[in-house]
N, CA, C and O atoms as a Tinker XYZ file with bonds, in Angstrom:
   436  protein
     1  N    -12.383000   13.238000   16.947000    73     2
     2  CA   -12.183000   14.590000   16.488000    64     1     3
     3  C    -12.661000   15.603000   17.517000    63     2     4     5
     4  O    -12.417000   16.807000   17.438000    81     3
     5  N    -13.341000   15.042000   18.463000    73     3     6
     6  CA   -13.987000   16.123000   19.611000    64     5     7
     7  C    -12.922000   16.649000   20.299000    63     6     8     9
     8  O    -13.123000   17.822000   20.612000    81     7
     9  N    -11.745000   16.159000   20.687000    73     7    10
    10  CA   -10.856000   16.374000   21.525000    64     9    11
    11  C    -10.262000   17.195000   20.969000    63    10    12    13
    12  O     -9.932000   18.161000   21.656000    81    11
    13  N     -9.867000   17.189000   19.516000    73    11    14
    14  CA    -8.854000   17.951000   18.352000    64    13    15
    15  C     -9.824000   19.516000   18.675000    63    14    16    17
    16  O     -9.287000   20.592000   18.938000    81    15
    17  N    -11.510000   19.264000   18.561000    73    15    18
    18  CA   -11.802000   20.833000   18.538000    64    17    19
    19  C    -12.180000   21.251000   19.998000    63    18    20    21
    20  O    -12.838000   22.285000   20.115000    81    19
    21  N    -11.737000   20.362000   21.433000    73    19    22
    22  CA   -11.949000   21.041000   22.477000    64    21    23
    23  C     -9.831000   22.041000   22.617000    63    22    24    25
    24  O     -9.580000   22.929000   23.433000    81    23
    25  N     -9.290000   21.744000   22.079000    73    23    26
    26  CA    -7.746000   21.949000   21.666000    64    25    27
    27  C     -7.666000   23.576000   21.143000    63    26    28    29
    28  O     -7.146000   24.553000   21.682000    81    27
    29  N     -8.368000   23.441000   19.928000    73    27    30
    30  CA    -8.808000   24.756000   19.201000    64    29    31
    31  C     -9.172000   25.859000   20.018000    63    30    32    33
    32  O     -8.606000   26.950000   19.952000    81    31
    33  N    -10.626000   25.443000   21.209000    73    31    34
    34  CA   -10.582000   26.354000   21.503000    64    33    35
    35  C    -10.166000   27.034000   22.580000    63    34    36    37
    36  O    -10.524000   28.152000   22.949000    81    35
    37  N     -8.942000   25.877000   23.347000    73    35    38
    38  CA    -8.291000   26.175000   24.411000    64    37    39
    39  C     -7.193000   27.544000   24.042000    63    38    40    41
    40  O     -6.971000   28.622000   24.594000    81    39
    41  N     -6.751000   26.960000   23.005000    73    39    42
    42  CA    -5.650000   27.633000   22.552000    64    41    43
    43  C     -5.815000   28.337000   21.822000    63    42    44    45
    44  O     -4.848000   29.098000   21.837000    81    43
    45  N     -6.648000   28.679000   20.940000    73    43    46
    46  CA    -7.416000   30.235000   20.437000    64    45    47
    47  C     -8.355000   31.366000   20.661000    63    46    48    49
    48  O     -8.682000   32.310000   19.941000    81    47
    49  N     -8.847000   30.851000   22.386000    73    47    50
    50  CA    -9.334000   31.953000   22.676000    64    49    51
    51  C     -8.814000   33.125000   22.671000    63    50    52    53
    52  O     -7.695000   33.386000   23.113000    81    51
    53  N     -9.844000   34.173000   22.005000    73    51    54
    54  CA    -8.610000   35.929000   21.310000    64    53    55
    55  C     -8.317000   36.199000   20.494000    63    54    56    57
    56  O     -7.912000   37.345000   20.296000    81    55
    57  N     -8.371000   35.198000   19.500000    73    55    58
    58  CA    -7.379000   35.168000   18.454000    64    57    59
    59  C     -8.532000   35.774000   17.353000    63    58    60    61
    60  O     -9.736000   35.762000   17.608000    81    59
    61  N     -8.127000   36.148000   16.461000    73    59    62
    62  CA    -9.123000   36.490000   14.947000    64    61    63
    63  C     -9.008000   34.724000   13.871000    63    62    64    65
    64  O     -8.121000   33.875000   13.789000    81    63
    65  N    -10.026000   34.821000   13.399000    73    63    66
    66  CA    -9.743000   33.586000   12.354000    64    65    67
    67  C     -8.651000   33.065000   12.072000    63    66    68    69
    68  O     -8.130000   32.027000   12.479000    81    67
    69  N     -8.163000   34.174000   11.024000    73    67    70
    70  CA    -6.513000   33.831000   10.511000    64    69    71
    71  C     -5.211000   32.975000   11.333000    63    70    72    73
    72  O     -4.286000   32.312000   10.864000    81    71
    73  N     -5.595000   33.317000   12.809000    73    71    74
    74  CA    -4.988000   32.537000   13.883000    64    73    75
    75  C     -5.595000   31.257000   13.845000    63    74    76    77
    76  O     -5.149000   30.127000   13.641000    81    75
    77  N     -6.684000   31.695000   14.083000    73    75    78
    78  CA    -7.190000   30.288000   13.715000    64    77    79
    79  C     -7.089000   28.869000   13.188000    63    78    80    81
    80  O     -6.932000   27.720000   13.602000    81    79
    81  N     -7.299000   29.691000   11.813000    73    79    82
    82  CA    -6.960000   28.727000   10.651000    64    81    83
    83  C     -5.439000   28.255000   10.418000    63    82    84    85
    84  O     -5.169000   27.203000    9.839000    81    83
    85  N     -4.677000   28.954000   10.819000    73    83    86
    86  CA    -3.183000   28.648000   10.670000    64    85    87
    87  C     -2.990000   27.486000   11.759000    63    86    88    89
    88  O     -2.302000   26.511000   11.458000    81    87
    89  N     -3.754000   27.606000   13.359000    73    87    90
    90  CA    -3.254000   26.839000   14.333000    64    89    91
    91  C     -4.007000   25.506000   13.790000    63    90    92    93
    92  O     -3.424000   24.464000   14.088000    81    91
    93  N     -4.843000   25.409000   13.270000    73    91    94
    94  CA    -5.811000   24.249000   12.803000    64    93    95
    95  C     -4.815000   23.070000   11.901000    63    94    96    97
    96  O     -4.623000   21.855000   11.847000    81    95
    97  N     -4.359000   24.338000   11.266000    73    95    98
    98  CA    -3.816000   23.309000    9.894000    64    97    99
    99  C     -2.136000   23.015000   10.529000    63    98   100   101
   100  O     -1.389000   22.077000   10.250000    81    99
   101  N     -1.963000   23.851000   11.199000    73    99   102
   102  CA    -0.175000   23.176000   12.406000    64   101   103
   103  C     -1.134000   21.921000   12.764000    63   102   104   105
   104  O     -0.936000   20.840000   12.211000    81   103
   105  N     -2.298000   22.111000   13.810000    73   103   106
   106  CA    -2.336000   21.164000   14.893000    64   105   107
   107  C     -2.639000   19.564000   13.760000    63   106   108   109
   108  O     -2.334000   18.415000   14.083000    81   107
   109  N     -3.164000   19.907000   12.718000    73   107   110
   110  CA    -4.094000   18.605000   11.767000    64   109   111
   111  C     -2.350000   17.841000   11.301000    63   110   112   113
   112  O     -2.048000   16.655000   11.435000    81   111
   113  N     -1.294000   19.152000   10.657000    73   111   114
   114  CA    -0.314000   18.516000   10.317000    64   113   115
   115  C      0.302000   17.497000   11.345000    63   114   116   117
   116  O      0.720000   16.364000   11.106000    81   115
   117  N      0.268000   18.044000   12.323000    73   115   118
   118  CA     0.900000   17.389000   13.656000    64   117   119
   119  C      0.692000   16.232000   13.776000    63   118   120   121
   120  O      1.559000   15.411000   14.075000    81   119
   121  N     -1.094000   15.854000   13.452000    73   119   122
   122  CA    -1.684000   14.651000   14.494000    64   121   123
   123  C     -1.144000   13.866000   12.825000    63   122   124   125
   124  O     -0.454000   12.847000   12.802000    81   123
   125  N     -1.634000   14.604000   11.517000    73   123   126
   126  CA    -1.103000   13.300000   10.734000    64   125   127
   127  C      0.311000   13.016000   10.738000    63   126   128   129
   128  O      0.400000   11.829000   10.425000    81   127
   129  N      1.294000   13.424000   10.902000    73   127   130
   130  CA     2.667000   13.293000   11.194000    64   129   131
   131  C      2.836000   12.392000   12.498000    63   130   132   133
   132  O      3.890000   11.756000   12.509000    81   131
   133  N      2.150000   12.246000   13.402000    73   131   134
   134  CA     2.195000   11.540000   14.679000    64   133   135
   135  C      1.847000   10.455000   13.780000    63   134   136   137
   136  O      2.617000    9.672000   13.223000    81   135
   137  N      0.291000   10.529000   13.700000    73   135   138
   138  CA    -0.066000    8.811000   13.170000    64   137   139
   139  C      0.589000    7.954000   12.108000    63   138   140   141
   140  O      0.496000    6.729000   12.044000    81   139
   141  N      1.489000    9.007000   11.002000    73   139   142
   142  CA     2.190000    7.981000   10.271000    64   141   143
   143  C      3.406000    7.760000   11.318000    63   142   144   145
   144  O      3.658000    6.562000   11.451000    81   143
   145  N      3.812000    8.187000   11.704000    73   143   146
   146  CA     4.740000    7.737000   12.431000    64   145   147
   147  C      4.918000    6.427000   13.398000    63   146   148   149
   148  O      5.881000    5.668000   13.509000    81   147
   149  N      3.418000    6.433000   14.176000    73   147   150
   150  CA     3.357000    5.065000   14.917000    64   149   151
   151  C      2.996000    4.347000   13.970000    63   150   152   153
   152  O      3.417000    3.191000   14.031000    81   151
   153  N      2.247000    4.650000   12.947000    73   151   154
   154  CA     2.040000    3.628000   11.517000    64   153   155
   155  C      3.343000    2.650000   11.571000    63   154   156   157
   156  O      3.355000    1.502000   12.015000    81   155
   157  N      4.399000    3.349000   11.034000    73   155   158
   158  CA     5.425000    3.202000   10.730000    64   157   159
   159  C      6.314000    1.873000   12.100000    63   158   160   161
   160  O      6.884000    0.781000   12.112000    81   159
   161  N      5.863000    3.006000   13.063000    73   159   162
   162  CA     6.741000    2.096000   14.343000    64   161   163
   163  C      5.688000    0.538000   14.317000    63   162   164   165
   164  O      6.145000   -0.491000   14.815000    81   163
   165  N      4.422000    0.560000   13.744000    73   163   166
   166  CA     3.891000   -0.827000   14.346000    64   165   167
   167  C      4.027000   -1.743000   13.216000    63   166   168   169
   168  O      3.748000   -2.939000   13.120000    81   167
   169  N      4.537000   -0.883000   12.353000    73   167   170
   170  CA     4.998000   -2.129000   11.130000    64   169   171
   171  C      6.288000   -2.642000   11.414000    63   170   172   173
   172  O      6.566000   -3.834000   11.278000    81   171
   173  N      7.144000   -1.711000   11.834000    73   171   174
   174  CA     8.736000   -1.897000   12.288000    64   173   175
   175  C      8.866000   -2.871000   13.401000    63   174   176   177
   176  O      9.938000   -3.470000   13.479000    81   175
   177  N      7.608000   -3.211000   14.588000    73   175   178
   178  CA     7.415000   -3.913000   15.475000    64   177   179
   179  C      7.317000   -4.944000   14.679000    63   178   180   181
   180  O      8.391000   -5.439000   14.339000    81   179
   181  N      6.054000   -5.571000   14.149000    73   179   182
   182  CA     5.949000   -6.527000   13.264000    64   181   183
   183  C      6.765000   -7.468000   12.836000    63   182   184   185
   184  O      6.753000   -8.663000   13.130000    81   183
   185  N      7.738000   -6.680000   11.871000    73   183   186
   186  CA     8.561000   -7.084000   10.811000    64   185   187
   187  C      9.798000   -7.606000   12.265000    63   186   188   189
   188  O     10.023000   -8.794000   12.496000    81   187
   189  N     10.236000   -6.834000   12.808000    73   187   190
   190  CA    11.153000   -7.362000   14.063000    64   189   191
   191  C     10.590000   -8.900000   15.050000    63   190   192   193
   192  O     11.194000   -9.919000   15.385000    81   191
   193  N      9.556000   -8.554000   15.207000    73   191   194
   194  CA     9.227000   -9.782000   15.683000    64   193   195
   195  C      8.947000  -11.105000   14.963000    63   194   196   197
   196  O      9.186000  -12.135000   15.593000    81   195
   197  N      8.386000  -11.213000   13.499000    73   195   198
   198  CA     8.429000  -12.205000   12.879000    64   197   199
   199  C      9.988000  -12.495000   12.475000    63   198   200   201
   200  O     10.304000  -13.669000   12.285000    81   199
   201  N     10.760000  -11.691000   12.366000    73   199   202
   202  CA    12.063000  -12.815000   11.954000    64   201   203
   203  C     12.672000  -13.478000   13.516000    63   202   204   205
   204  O     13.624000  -14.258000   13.484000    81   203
   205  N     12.302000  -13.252000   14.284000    73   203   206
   206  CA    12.882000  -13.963000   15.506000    64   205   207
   207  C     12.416000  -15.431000   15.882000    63   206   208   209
   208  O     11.191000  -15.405000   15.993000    81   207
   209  N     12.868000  -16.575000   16.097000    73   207   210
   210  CA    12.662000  -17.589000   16.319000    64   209   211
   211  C     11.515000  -17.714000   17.627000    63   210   212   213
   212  O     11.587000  -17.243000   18.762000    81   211
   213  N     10.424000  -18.554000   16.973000    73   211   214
   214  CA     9.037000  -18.269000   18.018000    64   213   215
   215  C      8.837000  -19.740000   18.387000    63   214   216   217
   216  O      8.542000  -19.858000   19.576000    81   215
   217  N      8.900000  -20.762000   17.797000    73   215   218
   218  CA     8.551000  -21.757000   18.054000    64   217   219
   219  C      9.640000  -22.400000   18.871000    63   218   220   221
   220  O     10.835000  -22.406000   18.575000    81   219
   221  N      8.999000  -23.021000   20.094000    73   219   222
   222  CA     9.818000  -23.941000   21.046000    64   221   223
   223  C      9.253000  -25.455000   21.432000    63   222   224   225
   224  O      8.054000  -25.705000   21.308000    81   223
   225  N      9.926000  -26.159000   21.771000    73   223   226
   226  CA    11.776000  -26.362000   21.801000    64   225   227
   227  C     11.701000  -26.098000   20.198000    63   226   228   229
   228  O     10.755000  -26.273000   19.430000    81   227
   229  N     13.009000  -25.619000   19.954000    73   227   230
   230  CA    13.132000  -25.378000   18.161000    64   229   231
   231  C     13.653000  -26.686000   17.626000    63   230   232   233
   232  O     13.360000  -26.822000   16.438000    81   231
   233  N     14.098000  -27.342000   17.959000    73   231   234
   234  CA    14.569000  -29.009000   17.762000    64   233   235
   235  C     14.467000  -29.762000   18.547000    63   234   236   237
   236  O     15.139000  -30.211000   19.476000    81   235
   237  N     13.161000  -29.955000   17.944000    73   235   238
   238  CA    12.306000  -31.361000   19.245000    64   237   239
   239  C     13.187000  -32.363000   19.013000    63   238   240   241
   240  O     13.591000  -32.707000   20.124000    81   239
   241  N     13.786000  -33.120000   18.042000    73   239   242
   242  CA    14.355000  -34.281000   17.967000    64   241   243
   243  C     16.045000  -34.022000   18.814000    63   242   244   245
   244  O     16.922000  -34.878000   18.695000    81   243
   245  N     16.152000  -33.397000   19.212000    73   243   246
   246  CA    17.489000  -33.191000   19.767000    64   245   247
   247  C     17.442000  -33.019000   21.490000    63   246   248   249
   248  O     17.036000  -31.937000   21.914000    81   247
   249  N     17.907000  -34.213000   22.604000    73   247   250
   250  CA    17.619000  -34.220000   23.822000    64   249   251
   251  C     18.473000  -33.948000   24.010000    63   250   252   253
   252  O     18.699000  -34.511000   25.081000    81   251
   253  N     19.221000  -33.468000   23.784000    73   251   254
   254  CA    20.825000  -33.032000   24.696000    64   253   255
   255  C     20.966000  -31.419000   25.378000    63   254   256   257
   256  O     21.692000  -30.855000   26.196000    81   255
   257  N     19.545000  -30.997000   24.309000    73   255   258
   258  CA    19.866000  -29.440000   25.328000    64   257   259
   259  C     18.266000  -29.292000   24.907000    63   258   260   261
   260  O     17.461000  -29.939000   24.238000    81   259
   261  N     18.274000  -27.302000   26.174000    73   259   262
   262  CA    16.707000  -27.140000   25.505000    64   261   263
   263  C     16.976000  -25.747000   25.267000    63   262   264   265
   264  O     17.939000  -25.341000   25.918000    81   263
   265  N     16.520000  -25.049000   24.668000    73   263   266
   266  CA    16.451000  -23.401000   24.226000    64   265   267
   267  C     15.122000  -22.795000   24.312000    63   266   268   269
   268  O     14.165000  -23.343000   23.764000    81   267
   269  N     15.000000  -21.709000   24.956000    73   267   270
   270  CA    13.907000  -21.107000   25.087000    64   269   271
   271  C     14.672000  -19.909000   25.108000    63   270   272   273
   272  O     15.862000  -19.871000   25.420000    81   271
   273  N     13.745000  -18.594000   24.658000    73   271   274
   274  CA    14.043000  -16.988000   24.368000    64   273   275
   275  C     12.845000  -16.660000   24.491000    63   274   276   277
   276  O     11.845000  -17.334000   24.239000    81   275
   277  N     12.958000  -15.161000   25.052000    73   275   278
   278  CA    11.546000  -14.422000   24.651000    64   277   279
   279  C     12.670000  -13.184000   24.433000    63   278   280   281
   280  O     13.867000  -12.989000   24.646000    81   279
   281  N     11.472000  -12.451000   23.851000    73   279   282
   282  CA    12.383000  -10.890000   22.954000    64   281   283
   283  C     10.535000   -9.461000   23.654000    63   282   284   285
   284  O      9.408000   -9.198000   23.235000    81   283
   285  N     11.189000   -9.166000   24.522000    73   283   286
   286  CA    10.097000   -8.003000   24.778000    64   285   287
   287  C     10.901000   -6.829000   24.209000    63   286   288   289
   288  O     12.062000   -6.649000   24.576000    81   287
   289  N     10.500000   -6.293000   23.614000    73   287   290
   290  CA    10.875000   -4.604000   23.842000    64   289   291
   291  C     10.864000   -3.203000   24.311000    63   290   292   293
   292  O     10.032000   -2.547000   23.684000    81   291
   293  N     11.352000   -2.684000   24.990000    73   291   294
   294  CA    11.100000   -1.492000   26.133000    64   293   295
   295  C     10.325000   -0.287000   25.340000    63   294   296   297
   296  O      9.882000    0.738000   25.857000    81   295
   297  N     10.287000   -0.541000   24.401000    73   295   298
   298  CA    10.100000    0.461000   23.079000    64   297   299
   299  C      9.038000   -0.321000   22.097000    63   298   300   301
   300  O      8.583000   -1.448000   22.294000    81   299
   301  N      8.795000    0.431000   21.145000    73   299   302
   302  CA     7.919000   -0.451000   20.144000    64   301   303
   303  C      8.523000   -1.361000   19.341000    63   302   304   305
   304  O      8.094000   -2.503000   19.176000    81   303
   305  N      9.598000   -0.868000   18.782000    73   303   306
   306  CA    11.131000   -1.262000   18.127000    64   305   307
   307  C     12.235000   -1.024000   19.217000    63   306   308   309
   308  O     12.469000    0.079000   19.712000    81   307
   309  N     12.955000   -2.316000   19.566000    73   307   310
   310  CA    13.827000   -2.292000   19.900000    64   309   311
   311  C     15.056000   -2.525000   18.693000    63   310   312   313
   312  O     14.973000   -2.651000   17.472000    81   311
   313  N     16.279000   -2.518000   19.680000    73   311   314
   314  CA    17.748000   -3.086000   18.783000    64   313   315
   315  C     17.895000   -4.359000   18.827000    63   314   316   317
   316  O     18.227000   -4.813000   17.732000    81   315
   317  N     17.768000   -5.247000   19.775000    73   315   318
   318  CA    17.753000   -6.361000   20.088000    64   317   319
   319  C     16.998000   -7.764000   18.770000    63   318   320   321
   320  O     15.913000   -7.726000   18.188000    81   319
   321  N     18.067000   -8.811000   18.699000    73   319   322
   322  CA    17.692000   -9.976000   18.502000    64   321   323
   323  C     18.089000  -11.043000   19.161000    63   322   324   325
   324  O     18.576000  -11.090000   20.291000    81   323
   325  N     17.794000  -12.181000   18.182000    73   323   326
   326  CA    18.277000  -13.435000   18.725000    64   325   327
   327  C     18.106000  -14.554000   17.578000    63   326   328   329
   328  O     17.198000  -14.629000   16.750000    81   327
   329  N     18.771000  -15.062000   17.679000    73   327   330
   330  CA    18.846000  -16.395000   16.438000    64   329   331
   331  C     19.663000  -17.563000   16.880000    63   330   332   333
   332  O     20.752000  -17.413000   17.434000    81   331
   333  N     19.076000  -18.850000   16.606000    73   331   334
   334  CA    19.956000  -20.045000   16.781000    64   333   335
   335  C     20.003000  -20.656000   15.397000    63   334   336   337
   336  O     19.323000  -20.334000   14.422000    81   335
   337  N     20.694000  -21.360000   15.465000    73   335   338
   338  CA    20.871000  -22.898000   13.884000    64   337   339
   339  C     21.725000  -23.713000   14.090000    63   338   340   341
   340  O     22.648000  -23.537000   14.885000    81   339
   341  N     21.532000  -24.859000   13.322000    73   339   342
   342  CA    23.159000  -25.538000   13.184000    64   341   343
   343  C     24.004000  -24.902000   11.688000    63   342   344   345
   344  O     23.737000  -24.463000   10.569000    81   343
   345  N     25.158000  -25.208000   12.562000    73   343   346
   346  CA    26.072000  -25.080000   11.475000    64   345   347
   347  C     26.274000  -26.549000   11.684000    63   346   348   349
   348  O     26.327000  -26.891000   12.865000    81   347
   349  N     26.409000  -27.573000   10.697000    73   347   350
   350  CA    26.818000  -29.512000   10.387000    64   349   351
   351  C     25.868000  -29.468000   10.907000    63   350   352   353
   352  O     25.109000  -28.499000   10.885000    81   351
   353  N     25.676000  -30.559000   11.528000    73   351   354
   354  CA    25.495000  -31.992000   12.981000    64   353   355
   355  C     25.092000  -31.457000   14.003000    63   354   356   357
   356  O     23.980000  -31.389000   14.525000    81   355
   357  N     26.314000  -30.982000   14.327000    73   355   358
   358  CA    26.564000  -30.773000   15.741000    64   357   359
   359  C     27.125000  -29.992000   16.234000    63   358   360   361
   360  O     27.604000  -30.304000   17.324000    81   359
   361  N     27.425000  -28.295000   15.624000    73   359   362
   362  CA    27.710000  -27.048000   16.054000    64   361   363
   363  C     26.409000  -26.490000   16.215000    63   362   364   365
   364  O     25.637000  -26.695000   15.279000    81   363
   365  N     25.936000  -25.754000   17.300000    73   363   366
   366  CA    24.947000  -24.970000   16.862000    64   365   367
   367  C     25.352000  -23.555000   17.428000    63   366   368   369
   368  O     26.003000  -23.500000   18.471000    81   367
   369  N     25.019000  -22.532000   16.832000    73   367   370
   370  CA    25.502000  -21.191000   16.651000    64   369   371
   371  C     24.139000  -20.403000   17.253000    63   370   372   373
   372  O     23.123000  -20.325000   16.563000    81   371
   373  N     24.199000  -19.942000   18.336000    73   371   374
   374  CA    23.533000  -19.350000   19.306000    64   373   375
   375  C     23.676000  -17.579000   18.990000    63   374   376   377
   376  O     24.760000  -17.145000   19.380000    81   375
   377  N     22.906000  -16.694000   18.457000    73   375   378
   378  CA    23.386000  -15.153000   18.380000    64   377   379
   379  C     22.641000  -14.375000   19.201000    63   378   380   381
   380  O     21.500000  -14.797000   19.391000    81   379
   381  N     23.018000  -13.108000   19.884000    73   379   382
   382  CA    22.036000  -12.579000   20.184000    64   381   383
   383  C     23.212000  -11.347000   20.202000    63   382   384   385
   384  O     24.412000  -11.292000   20.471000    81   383
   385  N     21.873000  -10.129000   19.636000    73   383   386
   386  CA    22.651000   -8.790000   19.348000    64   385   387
   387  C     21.537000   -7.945000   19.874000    63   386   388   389
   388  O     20.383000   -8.144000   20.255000    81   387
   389  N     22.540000   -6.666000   19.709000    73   387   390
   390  CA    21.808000   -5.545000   20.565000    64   389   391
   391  C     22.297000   -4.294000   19.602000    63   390   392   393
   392  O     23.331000   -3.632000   19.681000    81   391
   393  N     21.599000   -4.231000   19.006000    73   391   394
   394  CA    22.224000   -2.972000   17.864000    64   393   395
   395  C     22.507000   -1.407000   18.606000    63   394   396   397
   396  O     23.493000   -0.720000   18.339000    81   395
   397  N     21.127000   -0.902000   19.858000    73   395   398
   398  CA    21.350000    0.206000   20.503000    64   397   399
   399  C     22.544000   -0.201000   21.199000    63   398   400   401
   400  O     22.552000    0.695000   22.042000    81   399
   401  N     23.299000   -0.721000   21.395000    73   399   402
   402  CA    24.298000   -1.038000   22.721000    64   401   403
   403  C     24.126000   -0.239000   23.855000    63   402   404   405
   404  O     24.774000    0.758000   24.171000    81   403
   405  N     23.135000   -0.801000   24.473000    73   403   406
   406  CA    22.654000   -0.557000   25.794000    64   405   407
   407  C     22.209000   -1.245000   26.802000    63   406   408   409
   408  O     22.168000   -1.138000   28.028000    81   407
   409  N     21.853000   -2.048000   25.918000    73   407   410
   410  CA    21.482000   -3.087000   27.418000    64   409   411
   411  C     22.039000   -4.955000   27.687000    63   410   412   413
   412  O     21.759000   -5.650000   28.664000    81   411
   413  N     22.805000   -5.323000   26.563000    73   411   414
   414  CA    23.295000   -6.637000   26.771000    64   413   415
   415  C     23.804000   -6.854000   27.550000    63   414   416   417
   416  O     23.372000   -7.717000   28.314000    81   415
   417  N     25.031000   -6.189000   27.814000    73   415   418
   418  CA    26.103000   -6.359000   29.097000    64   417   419
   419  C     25.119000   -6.341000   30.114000    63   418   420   421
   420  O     25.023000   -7.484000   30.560000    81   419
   421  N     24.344000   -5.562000   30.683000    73   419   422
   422  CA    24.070000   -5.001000   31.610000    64   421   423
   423  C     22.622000   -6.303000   31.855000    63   422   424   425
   424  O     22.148000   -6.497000   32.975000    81   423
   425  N     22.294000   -6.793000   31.034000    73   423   426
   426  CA    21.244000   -7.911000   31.385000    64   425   427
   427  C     22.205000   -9.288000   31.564000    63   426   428   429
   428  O     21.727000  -10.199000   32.241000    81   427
   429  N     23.457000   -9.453000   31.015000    73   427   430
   430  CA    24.103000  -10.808000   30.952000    64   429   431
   431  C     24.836000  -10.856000   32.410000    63   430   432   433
   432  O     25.326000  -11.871000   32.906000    81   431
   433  N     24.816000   -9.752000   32.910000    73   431   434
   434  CA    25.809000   -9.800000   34.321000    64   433   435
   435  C     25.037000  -10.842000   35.324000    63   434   436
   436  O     25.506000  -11.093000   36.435000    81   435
């Protein structure tokens, strides 16, 4: 909170109270509006990263191939996934999406 009131009095030197008190309660709305917000983004991180496939090789019993992924994001939340499975036996269905469409093409080249 020291920083919030070295802020105050950068930016209210001059001012009468009433300035004051008005810039106080902007600057307090601000910082709680910021913090729910990354609230928000580090739950959205979270939740994105647990549905993505983490454990490798993902089918130890299967020697015919190997799969490895990692998923970073440039952002806290990205667009980006990735998912494998079988469909039978012996299809397996490999996905990977990019919801911003921005960067797939441009990493697959």
């Amino acid at each position: 909170m020291g920083e919030f009131n070295n802020i105050y009095l950068l930016i209210l030197e001059g001012r009468d109270l009433t300035d004051y008190r008005r810039t106080e309660e902007a600057l307090r709305d601000t910082l709680t509006a910021k913090e729910r917000i990354e609230s928000e983004l580090r739950i959205a991180h979270d939740i994105q990263m647990e549905i993505i496939p983490r454990t490798f090789p993902p089918f130890p019993d299967r020697s015919e191939f190997d799969i490895y992924a990692v998923l970073e994001p440039a952002k806290e939340v990205g667009g980006d996934l990735y998912d494998f499975f079988f469909i039978g036996e012996y299809h397996l269905c490999f996905v990977i999406g990019d919801v911003s469409d921005k960067g797939f093409r441009r990493h697959c080249l």
